[in-house]
Amino acid sequence: MFMRRCLLTFSVLSFEGVCHLLSDIESYCKEVLSGSPSFDLTCLDGCNDETERLSEYENMDLDNIACQEVIEEAETSKRAGKGIPFHLHVPEVLDELVEGVEVSADLKHGAKARESSPFMLPDIDALDSLEGNAGIYLRSNWQVHGYLLQQADEIEKHGSSFPLNTLESVLKQLQKLAPELHRVHFLRYLNMLHHDDYSGALENLHRYFDHSAGMEGFDLCSSSTDGNCFGKYEIALLCCGMMHVHFGHPKLALEALTEAVRASQQHSNDACLAYTLTVICNLLSQFGITSASRILGSSYSPMTSIGSSLTIHQQLYVLLRRALARSEVLKLTPLVSANHLAMAKFDLMHVQRPMLSFGPKASVDLRTRPADVCQELRLSSHVVSEFSNEGSSMSRDGDFATAWLKNPHKPMGPLMINSENGSGNDCNTFEFCAQQSSIPKAVLQQLGSSFLLRTTAWEMYGSNSLARINALVYATCFADASSLDNLALACAKLVQQLAAYKGYREAYVAFRIVEEKFHVISKSRVSLLKLQLLHEHALHRGHLKLAQRVCDELGALASPVTGVDVDLKTEASLRRAQTLLAANQYSQAAQIAQSLFCTCYKFHLQVENATVLLLLAEIHKKSRNATLGLPYALASILFCQSFNLDLLKASATLTLAELWLSFGPSEAQRALSLLHGIFPMILGHGGLELRARAHIIEAKCHLSDANYSVGQAPEAVLNPLQEACEELELLEYHELAAEAYYLMAMVYDKLGNLHEREKAAASFKDHIISFRNPQDSEDDKLNTLCRQST
């Protein structure tokens, strides 16, 4: 056993290491044996008369002898029904020796398992199975860690769709055969984290830090330091806080992260402190932060020194600035990019107010600044251009150790035992160190995140064409590096664009493609997209029972914990109020909308408040109470102006024009002037429904105006009505299409065109029948989606 350990150690030595070893042996012999009378120093120089005796030892093939011993032992183990030992336990002083892999005699089973799995999960038995009598290979630390890193990337990419049991059995086998591989605990933690197994994830996270003290798998040190990471306790707290964020436990997450801040400050771990501050900022942005105010004021909290006079969002802004400055000082380029993205998201969603509550105050324009958002997004994208200067600081141990997995039968890297040539000193030894990509996947993910945020920003600002372009760039250029959840989000945005601008039939075709590409599970982006399409289509068709069922399913997906899944809860309540409005249940719809407005105000969701105010205006408009609807419409417009929601502002102005028009013919000109002011925005960026509504309101304004004559300028009414009908046919919006055909029939009747009048009247009748009996109409795609959702 000792000789085999020596051979294994010798085989991983580089050329310089072999030279140093021979020099040490020579020095040892000269020093220790020089006092022996039978020892001659010239024997070390090759001038001894006993050359023939020494040549007997020089001609011994020690590698073949050791290899033969291992093969004989393996054959004996196979005959005894045992597996080949995975790991040869060696002292740590022997320079990180073998982390091997168990060899299985059944190759066909591993091949079938790989064919049945859609993911690249190299079976443990297949990794070291050899064809014929090629010999037995033992894997080095680099290779096994490379395999674990690859599986970690696959877990983060595929998320909950990653096969749990397949990898879990492999990791249990690795843990059993090599208990000192502590990264196996961390990989099991990731696997259970993405499959929502809270107890298993927490247990494996504790095991990882208990056994290894977090010495593996983390690189939180800047390039300017000496590379020593002090205090692994704060890193464990950071991971624990991120785990609680994933499972939707904001209070527990804040407690762990606050303790991580304290430990990082005590151990002077600036890099870990920078990462912890960034995670706290993301936590406060993601969850409702009213319940977190008490925790932020605790001891060792990063908010303690900011001051209690500031609002919670002002404190968050100061914390974001501190995290950005700290990451820039430490030259943590990926973290700098992430903080710039966080600043861009903050500038997008919040209006910056003056920090000082005393002294002279200059006039402040309480609006968001799109130029600041654009600047932060550009700064976050500079991480790729600066990557060449970061070099080693952005690489982890074993990042380039996965190249050998492409051909597991041909070992790449330092061979422990190779029966073909007996030694590991060939050119393949250094192949695994070659860099496979100029830009790591983490950097590409960070760059892709900026394009996703650009998509969201342009959607809010109303430029759907630019939002579509950025979503396409992300889906085409960052598909390989991004996680499936983010890629599904980009594809969902593209499908929603198709539904709004091309109609549901084309959207369903695209949705089928997305559904085949991504694994549909509960609360995934694809399942949410399906429910959103079903609800919007059901409302347009008048299928209110289906719309109500979809609202219930959306509400069931949200977590019952206060402050968690606030966006999903808001969307479910908003769609429930829209369904009640379509069913003419005005009092219930108004009650839900008012409760939703209070919730949005409580959690500082100012952008959502604009949509809720517009919904309240729509409720009062349909209930024929325009006087109460005007304040809500005006308030919604003010919110839209503060946050630069140009397209939503156009929709609110359109509702305001309808409210003014409901006061009678005297307000027709005012409504028409409001409509002409928003026509460029609606016709340039609006969807089918918004454009159709604008055309119908324009026709109604002309028909209500006492100075307008149908006989003199019929095209002023017929042209917008005809365009509205074409757009509503694509949407299958039966109620609004029936109104458009009704107005068209009236105009043709006044013109005396009986043929066109009867044609428009027939279309009006068809849409009324389809609206009143939506379940009797045929639509294979909608019925299929309904069956799948149930």
JSON list of N, CA and C in Angstrom, two decimals, residues 250-290:
[
{"chain": "A", "resi": 250, "resn": "PRO", "atom": "N", "xyz": [-38.73, 35.64, 4.77]},
{"chain": "A", "resi": 250, "resn": "PRO", "atom": "CA", "xyz": [-37.98, 36.90, 4.82]},
{"chain": "A", "resi": 250, "resn": "PRO", "atom": "C", "xyz": [-37.43, 37.25, 6.19]},
{"chain": "A", "resi": 251, "resn": "LYS", "atom": "N", "xyz": [-38.19, 36.95, 7.26]},
{"chain": "A", "resi": 251, "resn": "LYS", "atom": "CA", "xyz": [-37.71, 37.29, 8.60]},
{"chain": "A", "resi": 251, "resn": "LYS", "atom": "C", "xyz": [-36.50, 36.45, 8.99]},
{"chain": "A", "resi": 252, "resn": "LEU", "atom": "N", "xyz": [-36.59, 35.14, 8.74]},
{"chain": "A", "resi": 252, "resn": "LEU", "atom": "CA", "xyz": [-35.45, 34.27, 9.03]},
{"chain": "A", "resi": 252, "resn": "LEU", "atom": "C", "xyz": [-34.24, 34.65, 8.18]},
{"chain": "A", "resi": 253, "resn": "ALA", "atom": "N", "xyz": [-34.49, 35.02, 6.93]},
{"chain": "A", "resi": 253, "resn": "ALA", "atom": "CA", "xyz": [-33.39, 35.42, 6.05]},
{"chain": "A", "resi": 253, "resn": "ALA", "atom": "C", "xyz": [-32.71, 36.68, 6.56]},
{"chain": "A", "resi": 254, "resn": "LEU", "atom": "N", "xyz": [-33.49, 37.66, 7.00]},
{"chain": "A", "resi": 254, "resn": "LEU", "atom": "CA", "xyz": [-32.91, 38.89, 7.51]},
{"chain": "A", "resi": 254, "resn": "LEU", "atom": "C", "xyz": [-32.12, 38.67, 8.80]},
{"chain": "A", "resi": 255, "resn": "GLU", "atom": "N", "xyz": [-32.61, 37.77, 9.64]},
{"chain": "A", "resi": 255, "resn": "GLU", "atom": "CA", "xyz": [-31.88, 37.47, 10.86]},
{"chain": "A", "resi": 255, "resn": "GLU", "atom": "C", "xyz": [-30.52, 36.84, 10.55]},
{"chain": "A", "resi": 256, "resn": "ALA", "atom": "N", "xyz": [-30.51, 35.88, 9.63]},
{"chain": "A", "resi": 256, "resn": "ALA", "atom": "CA", "xyz": [-29.25, 35.23, 9.26]},
{"chain": "A", "resi": 256, "resn": "ALA", "atom": "C", "xyz": [-28.30, 36.20, 8.59]},
{"chain": "A", "resi": 257, "resn": "LEU", "atom": "N", "xyz": [-28.83, 37.05, 7.70]},
{"chain": "A", "resi": 257, "resn": "LEU", "atom": "CA", "xyz": [-27.98, 37.99, 6.99]},
{"chain": "A", "resi": 257, "resn": "LEU", "atom": "C", "xyz": [-27.44, 39.09, 7.91]},
{"chain": "A", "resi": 258, "resn": "THR", "atom": "N", "xyz": [-28.26, 39.52, 8.86]},
{"chain": "A", "resi": 258, "resn": "THR", "atom": "CA", "xyz": [-27.78, 40.51, 9.83]},
{"chain": "A", "resi": 258, "resn": "THR", "atom": "C", "xyz": [-26.65, 39.93, 10.67]},
{"chain": "A", "resi": 259, "resn": "GLU", "atom": "N", "xyz": [-26.78, 38.67, 11.07]},
{"chain": "A", "resi": 259, "resn": "GLU", "atom": "CA", "xyz": [-25.70, 38.01, 11.81]},
{"chain": "A", "resi": 259, "resn": "GLU", "atom": "C", "xyz": [-24.46, 37.85, 10.92]},
{"chain": "A", "resi": 260, "resn": "ALA", "atom": "N", "xyz": [-24.67, 37.61, 9.63]},
{"chain": "A", "resi": 260, "resn": "ALA", "atom": "CA", "xyz": [-23.53, 37.52, 8.70]},
{"chain": "A", "resi": 260, "resn": "ALA", "atom": "C", "xyz": [-22.80, 38.85, 8.60]},
{"chain": "A", "resi": 261, "resn": "VAL", "atom": "N", "xyz": [-23.54, 39.95, 8.62]},
{"chain": "A", "resi": 261, "resn": "VAL", "atom": "CA", "xyz": [-22.90, 41.27, 8.62]},
{"chain": "A", "resi": 261, "resn": "VAL", "atom": "C", "xyz": [-22.04, 41.45, 9.86]},
{"chain": "A", "resi": 262, "resn": "ARG", "atom": "N", "xyz": [-22.56, 41.05, 11.02]},
{"chain": "A", "resi": 262, "resn": "ARG", "atom": "CA", "xyz": [-21.80, 41.18, 12.26]},
{"chain": "A", "resi": 262, "resn": "ARG", "atom": "C", "xyz": [-20.53, 40.33, 12.22]},
{"chain": "A", "resi": 263, "resn": "ALA", "atom": "N", "xyz": [-20.66, 39.07, 11.77]},
{"chain": "A", "resi": 263, "resn": "ALA", "atom": "CA", "xyz": [-19.49, 38.19, 11.71]},
{"chain": "A", "resi": 263, "resn": "ALA", "atom": "C", "xyz": [-18.47, 38.69, 10.69]},
{"chain": "A", "resi": 264, "resn": "SER", "atom": "N", "xyz": [-18.93, 39.21, 9.57]},
{"chain": "A", "resi": 264, "resn": "SER", "atom": "CA", "xyz": [-18.00, 39.73, 8.56]},
{"chain": "A", "resi": 264, "resn": "SER", "atom": "C", "xyz": [-17.24, 40.93, 9.08]},
{"chain": "A", "resi": 265, "resn": "GLN", "atom": "N", "xyz": [-17.91, 41.78, 9.83]},
{"chain": "A", "resi": 265, "resn": "GLN", "atom": "CA", "xyz": [-17.23, 42.93, 10.41]},
{"chain": "A", "resi": 265, "resn": "GLN", "atom": "C", "xyz": [-16.21, 42.51, 11.47]},
{"chain": "A", "resi": 266, "resn": "GLN", "atom": "N", "xyz": [-16.55, 41.50, 12.27]},
{"chain": "A", "resi": 266, "resn": "GLN", "atom": "CA", "xyz": [-15.62, 41.05, 13.31]},
{"chain": "A", "resi": 266, "resn": "GLN", "atom": "C", "xyz": [-14.38, 40.39, 12.70]},
{"chain": "A", "resi": 267, "resn": "HIS", "atom": "N", "xyz": [-14.58, 39.63, 11.61]},
{"chain": "A", "resi": 267, "resn": "HIS", "atom": "CA", "xyz": [-13.47, 38.92, 10.99]},
{"chain": "A", "resi": 267, "resn": "HIS", "atom": "C", "xyz": [-12.81, 39.72, 9.87]},
{"chain": "A", "resi": 268, "resn": "SER", "atom": "N", "xyz": [-13.26, 40.96, 9.66]},
{"chain": "A", "resi": 268, "resn": "SER", "atom": "CA", "xyz": [-12.70, 41.83, 8.62]},
{"chain": "A", "resi": 268, "resn": "SER", "atom": "C", "xyz": [-12.79, 41.17, 7.24]},
{"chain": "A", "resi": 269, "resn": "ASN", "atom": "N", "xyz": [-13.87, 40.44, 7.01]},
{"chain": "A", "resi": 269, "resn": "ASN", "atom": "CA", "xyz": [-14.10, 39.79, 5.72]},
{"chain": "A", "resi": 269, "resn": "ASN", "atom": "C", "xyz": [-14.90, 40.75, 4.85]},
{"chain": "A", "resi": 270, "resn": "ASP", "atom": "N", "xyz": [-14.20, 41.65, 4.19]},
{"chain": "A", "resi": 270, "resn": "ASP", "atom": "CA", "xyz": [-14.86, 42.69, 3.41]},
{"chain": "A", "resi": 270, "resn": "ASP", "atom": "C", "xyz": [-15.63, 42.14, 2.23]},
{"chain": "A", "resi": 271, "resn": "ALA", "atom": "N", "xyz": [-15.08, 41.10, 1.60]},
{"chain": "A", "resi": 271, "resn": "ALA", "atom": "CA", "xyz": [-15.76, 40.55, 0.43]},
{"chain": "A", "resi": 271, "resn": "ALA", "atom": "C", "xyz": [-17.09, 39.91, 0.82]},
{"chain": "A", "resi": 272, "resn": "CYS", "atom": "N", "xyz": [-17.08, 39.13, 1.89]},
{"chain": "A", "resi": 272, "resn": "CYS", "atom": "CA", "xyz": [-18.33, 38.52, 2.34]},
{"chain": "A", "resi": 272, "resn": "CYS", "atom": "C", "xyz": [-19.32, 39.58, 2.78]},
{"chain": "A", "resi": 273, "resn": "LEU", "atom": "N", "xyz": [-18.84, 40.64, 3.40]},
{"chain": "A", "resi": 273, "resn": "LEU", "atom": "CA", "xyz": [-19.72, 41.73, 3.80]},
{"chain": "A", "resi": 273, "resn": "LEU", "atom": "C", "xyz": [-20.37, 42.39, 2.58]},
{"chain": "A", "resi": 274, "resn": "ALA", "atom": "N", "xyz": [-19.60, 42.56, 1.52]},
{"chain": "A", "resi": 274, "resn": "ALA", "atom": "CA", "xyz": [-20.15, 43.16, 0.30]},
{"chain": "A", "resi": 274, "resn": "ALA", "atom": "C", "xyz": [-21.24, 42.27, -0.30]},
{"chain": "A", "resi": 275, "resn": "TYR", "atom": "N", "xyz": [-20.97, 40.97, -0.36]},
{"chain": "A", "resi": 275, "resn": "TYR", "atom": "CA", "xyz": [-21.99, 40.06, -0.89]},
{"chain": "A", "resi": 275, "resn": "TYR", "atom": "C", "xyz": [-23.23, 40.04, 0.00]},
{"chain": "A", "resi": 276, "resn": "THR", "atom": "N", "xyz": [-23.04, 40.08, 1.31]},
{"chain": "A", "resi": 276, "resn": "THR", "atom": "CA", "xyz": [-24.19, 40.05, 2.21]},
{"chain": "A", "resi": 276, "resn": "THR", "atom": "C", "xyz": [-25.05, 41.30, 2.06]},
{"chain": "A", "resi": 277, "resn": "LEU", "atom": "N", "xyz": [-24.43, 42.45, 1.91]},
{"chain": "A", "resi": 277, "resn": "LEU", "atom": "CA", "xyz": [-25.20, 43.69, 1.71]},
{"chain": "A", "resi": 277, "resn": "LEU", "atom": "C", "xyz": [-26.01, 43.62, 0.42]},
{"chain": "A", "resi": 278, "resn": "THR", "atom": "N", "xyz": [-25.42, 43.04, -0.61]},
{"chain": "A", "resi": 278, "resn": "THR", "atom": "CA", "xyz": [-26.13, 42.91, -1.88]},
{"chain": "A", "resi": 278, "resn": "THR", "atom": "C", "xyz": [-27.34, 41.99, -1.74]},
{"chain": "A", "resi": 279, "resn": "VAL", "atom": "N", "xyz": [-27.16, 40.89, -1.02]},
{"chain": "A", "resi": 279, "resn": "VAL", "atom": "CA", "xyz": [-28.28, 39.96, -0.82]},
{"chain": "A", "resi": 279, "resn": "VAL", "atom": "C", "xyz": [-29.39, 40.62, 0.01]},
{"chain": "A", "resi": 280, "resn": "ILE", "atom": "N", "xyz": [-29.01, 41.42, 1.01]},
{"chain": "A", "resi": 280, "resn": "ILE", "atom": "CA", "xyz": [-30.02, 42.13, 1.81]},
{"chain": "A", "resi": 280, "resn": "ILE", "atom": "C", "xyz": [-30.80, 43.10, 0.93]},
{"chain": "A", "resi": 281, "resn": "CYS", "atom": "N", "xyz": [-30.11, 43.80, 0.05]},
{"chain": "A", "resi": 281, "resn": "CYS", "atom": "CA", "xyz": [-30.80, 44.72, -0.86]},
{"chain": "A", "resi": 281, "resn": "CYS", "atom": "C", "xyz": [-31.78, 43.98, -1.76]},
{"chain": "A", "resi": 282, "resn": "ASN", "atom": "N", "xyz": [-31.36, 42.85, -2.30]},
{"chain": "A", "resi": 282, "resn": "ASN", "atom": "CA", "xyz": [-32.26, 42.06, -3.14]},
{"chain": "A", "resi": 282, "resn": "ASN", "atom": "C", "xyz": [-33.45, 41.54, -2.35]},
{"chain": "A", "resi": 283, "resn": "LEU", "atom": "N", "xyz": [-33.20, 41.16, -1.10]},
{"chain": "A", "resi": 283, "resn": "LEU", "atom": "CA", "xyz": [-34.29, 40.68, -0.25]},
{"chain": "A", "resi": 283, "resn": "LEU", "atom": "C", "xyz": [-35.32, 41.77, 0.00]},
{"chain": "A", "resi": 284, "resn": "LEU", "atom": "N", "xyz": [-34.85, 42.97, 0.33]},
{"chain": "A", "resi": 284, "resn": "LEU", "atom": "CA", "xyz": [-35.76, 44.07, 0.61]},
{"chain": "A", "resi": 284, "resn": "LEU", "atom": "C", "xyz": [-36.51, 44.51, -0.63]},
{"chain": "A", "resi": 285, "resn": "SER", "atom": "N", "xyz": [-35.90, 44.33, -1.80]},
{"chain": "A", "resi": 285, "resn": "SER", "atom": "CA", "xyz": [-36.58, 44.68, -3.05]},
{"chain": "A", "resi": 285, "resn": "SER", "atom": "C", "xyz": [-37.59, 43.62, -3.46]},
{"chain": "A", "resi": 286, "resn": "GLN", "atom": "N", "xyz": [-37.31, 42.36, -3.11]},
{"chain": "A", "resi": 286, "resn": "GLN", "atom": "CA", "xyz": [-38.15, 41.26, -3.58]},
{"chain": "A", "resi": 286, "resn": "GLN", "atom": "C", "xyz": [-39.39, 41.07, -2.71]},
{"chain": "A", "resi": 287, "resn": "PHE", "atom": "N", "xyz": [-39.25, 41.21, -1.39]},
{"chain": "A", "resi": 287, "resn": "PHE", "atom": "CA", "xyz": [-40.36, 40.95, -0.48]},
{"chain": "A", "resi": 287, "resn": "PHE", "atom": "C", "xyz": [-40.93, 42.26, 0.04]},
{"chain": "A", "resi": 288, "resn": "GLY", "atom": "N", "xyz": [-42.13, 42.15, 0.61]},
{"chain": "A", "resi": 288, "resn": "GLY", "atom": "CA", "xyz": [-42.70, 43.30, 1.28]},
{"chain": "A", "resi": 288, "resn": "GLY", "atom": "C", "xyz": [-41.87, 43.68, 2.50]},
{"chain": "A", "resi": 289, "resn": "ILE", "atom": "N", "xyz": [-41.47, 44.93, 2.60]},
{"chain": "A", "resi": 289, "resn": "ILE", "atom": "CA", "xyz": [-40.50, 45.31, 3.62]},
{"chain": "A", "resi": 289, "resn": "ILE", "atom": "C", "xyz": [-41.11, 46.05, 4.79]},
{"chain": "A", "resi": 290, "resn": "THR", "atom": "N", "xyz": [-42.43, 46.10, 4.88]},
{"chain": "A", "resi": 290, "resn": "THR", "atom": "CA", "xyz": [-43.03, 46.72, 6.05]},
{"chain": "A", "resi": 290, "resn": "THR", "atom": "C", "xyz": [-42.79, 45.87, 7.29]}
]
